[in-house]
PDB file of C-alpha atoms in Angstrom:
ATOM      1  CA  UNK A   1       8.349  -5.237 -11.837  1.00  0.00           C
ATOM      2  CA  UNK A   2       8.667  -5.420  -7.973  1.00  0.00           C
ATOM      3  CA  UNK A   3       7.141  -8.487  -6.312  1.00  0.00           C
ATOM      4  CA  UNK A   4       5.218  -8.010  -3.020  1.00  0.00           C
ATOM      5  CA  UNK A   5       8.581  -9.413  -1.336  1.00  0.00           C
ATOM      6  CA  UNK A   6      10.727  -6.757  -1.766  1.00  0.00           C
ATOM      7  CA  UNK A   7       8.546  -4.220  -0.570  1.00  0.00           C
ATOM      8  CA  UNK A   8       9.220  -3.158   2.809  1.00  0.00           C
ATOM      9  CA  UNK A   9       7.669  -3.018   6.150  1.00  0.00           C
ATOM     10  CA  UNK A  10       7.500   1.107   5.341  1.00  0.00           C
ATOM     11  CA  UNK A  11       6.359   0.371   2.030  1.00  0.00           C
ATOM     12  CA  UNK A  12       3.157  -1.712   3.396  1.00  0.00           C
ATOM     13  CA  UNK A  13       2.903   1.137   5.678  1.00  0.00           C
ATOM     14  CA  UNK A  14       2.522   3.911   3.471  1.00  0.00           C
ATOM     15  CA  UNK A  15       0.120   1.519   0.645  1.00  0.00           C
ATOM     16  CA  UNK A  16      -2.182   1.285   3.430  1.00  0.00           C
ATOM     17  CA  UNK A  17      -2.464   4.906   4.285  1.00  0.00           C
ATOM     18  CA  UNK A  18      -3.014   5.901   0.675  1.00  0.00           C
ATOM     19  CA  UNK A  19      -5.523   3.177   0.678  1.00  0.00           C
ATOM     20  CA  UNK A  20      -7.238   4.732   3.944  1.00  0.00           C
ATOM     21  CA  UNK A  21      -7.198   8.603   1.704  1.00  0.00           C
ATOM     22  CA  UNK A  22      -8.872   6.687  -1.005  1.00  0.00           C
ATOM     23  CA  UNK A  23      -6.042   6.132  -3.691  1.00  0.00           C
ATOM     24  CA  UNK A  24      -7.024   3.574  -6.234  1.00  0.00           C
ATOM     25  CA  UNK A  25      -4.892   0.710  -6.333  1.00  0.00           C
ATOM     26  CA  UNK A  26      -3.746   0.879  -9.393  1.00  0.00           C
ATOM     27  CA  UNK A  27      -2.139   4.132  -9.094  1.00  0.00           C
ATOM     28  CA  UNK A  28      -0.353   2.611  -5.693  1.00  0.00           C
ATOM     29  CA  UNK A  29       0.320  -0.293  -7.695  1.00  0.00           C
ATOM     30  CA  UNK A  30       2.185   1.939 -10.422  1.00  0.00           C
ATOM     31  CA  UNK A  31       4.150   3.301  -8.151  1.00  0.00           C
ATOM     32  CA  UNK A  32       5.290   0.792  -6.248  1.00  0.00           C
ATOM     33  CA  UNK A  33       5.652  -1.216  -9.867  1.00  0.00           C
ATOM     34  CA  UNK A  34       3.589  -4.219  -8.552  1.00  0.00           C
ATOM     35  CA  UNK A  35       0.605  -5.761 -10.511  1.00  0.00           C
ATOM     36  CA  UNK A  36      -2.849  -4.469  -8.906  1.00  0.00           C
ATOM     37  CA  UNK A  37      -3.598  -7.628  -6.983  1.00  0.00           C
ATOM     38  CA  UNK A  38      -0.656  -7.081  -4.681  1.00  0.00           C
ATOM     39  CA  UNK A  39      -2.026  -3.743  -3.407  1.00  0.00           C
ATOM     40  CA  UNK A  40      -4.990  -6.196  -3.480  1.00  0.00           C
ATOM     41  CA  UNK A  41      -3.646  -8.733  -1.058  1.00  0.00           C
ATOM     42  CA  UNK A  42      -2.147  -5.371   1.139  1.00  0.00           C
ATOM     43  CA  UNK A  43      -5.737  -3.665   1.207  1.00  0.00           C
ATOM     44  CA  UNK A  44      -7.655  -7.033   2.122  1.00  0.00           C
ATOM     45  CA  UNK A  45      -5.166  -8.141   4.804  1.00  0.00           C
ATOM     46  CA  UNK A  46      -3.978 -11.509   3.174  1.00  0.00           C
ATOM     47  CA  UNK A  47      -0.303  -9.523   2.914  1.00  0.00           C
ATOM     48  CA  UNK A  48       1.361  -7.446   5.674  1.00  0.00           C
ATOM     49  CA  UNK A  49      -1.451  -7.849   8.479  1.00  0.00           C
ATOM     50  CA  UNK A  50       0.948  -7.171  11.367  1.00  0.00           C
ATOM     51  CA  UNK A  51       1.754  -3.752   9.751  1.00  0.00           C
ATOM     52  CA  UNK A  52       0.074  -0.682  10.930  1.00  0.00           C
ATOM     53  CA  UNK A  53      -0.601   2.425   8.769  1.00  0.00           C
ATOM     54  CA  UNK A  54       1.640   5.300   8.887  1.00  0.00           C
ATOM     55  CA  UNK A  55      -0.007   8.083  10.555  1.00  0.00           C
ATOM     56  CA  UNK A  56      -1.210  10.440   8.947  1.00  0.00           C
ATOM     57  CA  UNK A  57       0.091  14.083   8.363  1.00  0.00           C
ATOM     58  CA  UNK A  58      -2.624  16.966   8.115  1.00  0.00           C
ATOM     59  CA  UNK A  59      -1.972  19.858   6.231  1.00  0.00           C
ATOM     60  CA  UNK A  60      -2.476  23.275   7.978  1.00  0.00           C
TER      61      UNK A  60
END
């Protein structure tokens, strides 16, 4: 399992805009391999606060 220190500064990035489209964090969590409460700390700003969201991409 991954810890929330070797995700990357992209990684935060993209968790965040999956969080903004309304993922659960579970299934982010899953992904990523990280226990729920990581996505947690991501979505509540107590991990990766300096990190913006990557934009997002609409589909045409």
């Amino acid at each position: 399992m991954a810890t929330a220190k070797q995700l990357t500064a992209q990684d935060i990035a993209d968790i965040k805009a999956r969080l903004r489209q309304g993922e659960y964090q579970h299934h982010i969590a899953a992904d990523y391999g990280l226990n729920q409460g990581r996505v947690s700390e991501i979505n509540t700003g107590k991990r990766g606060v300096v990190i913006q969201p990557q934009a997002q991409l609409t589909m045409l």
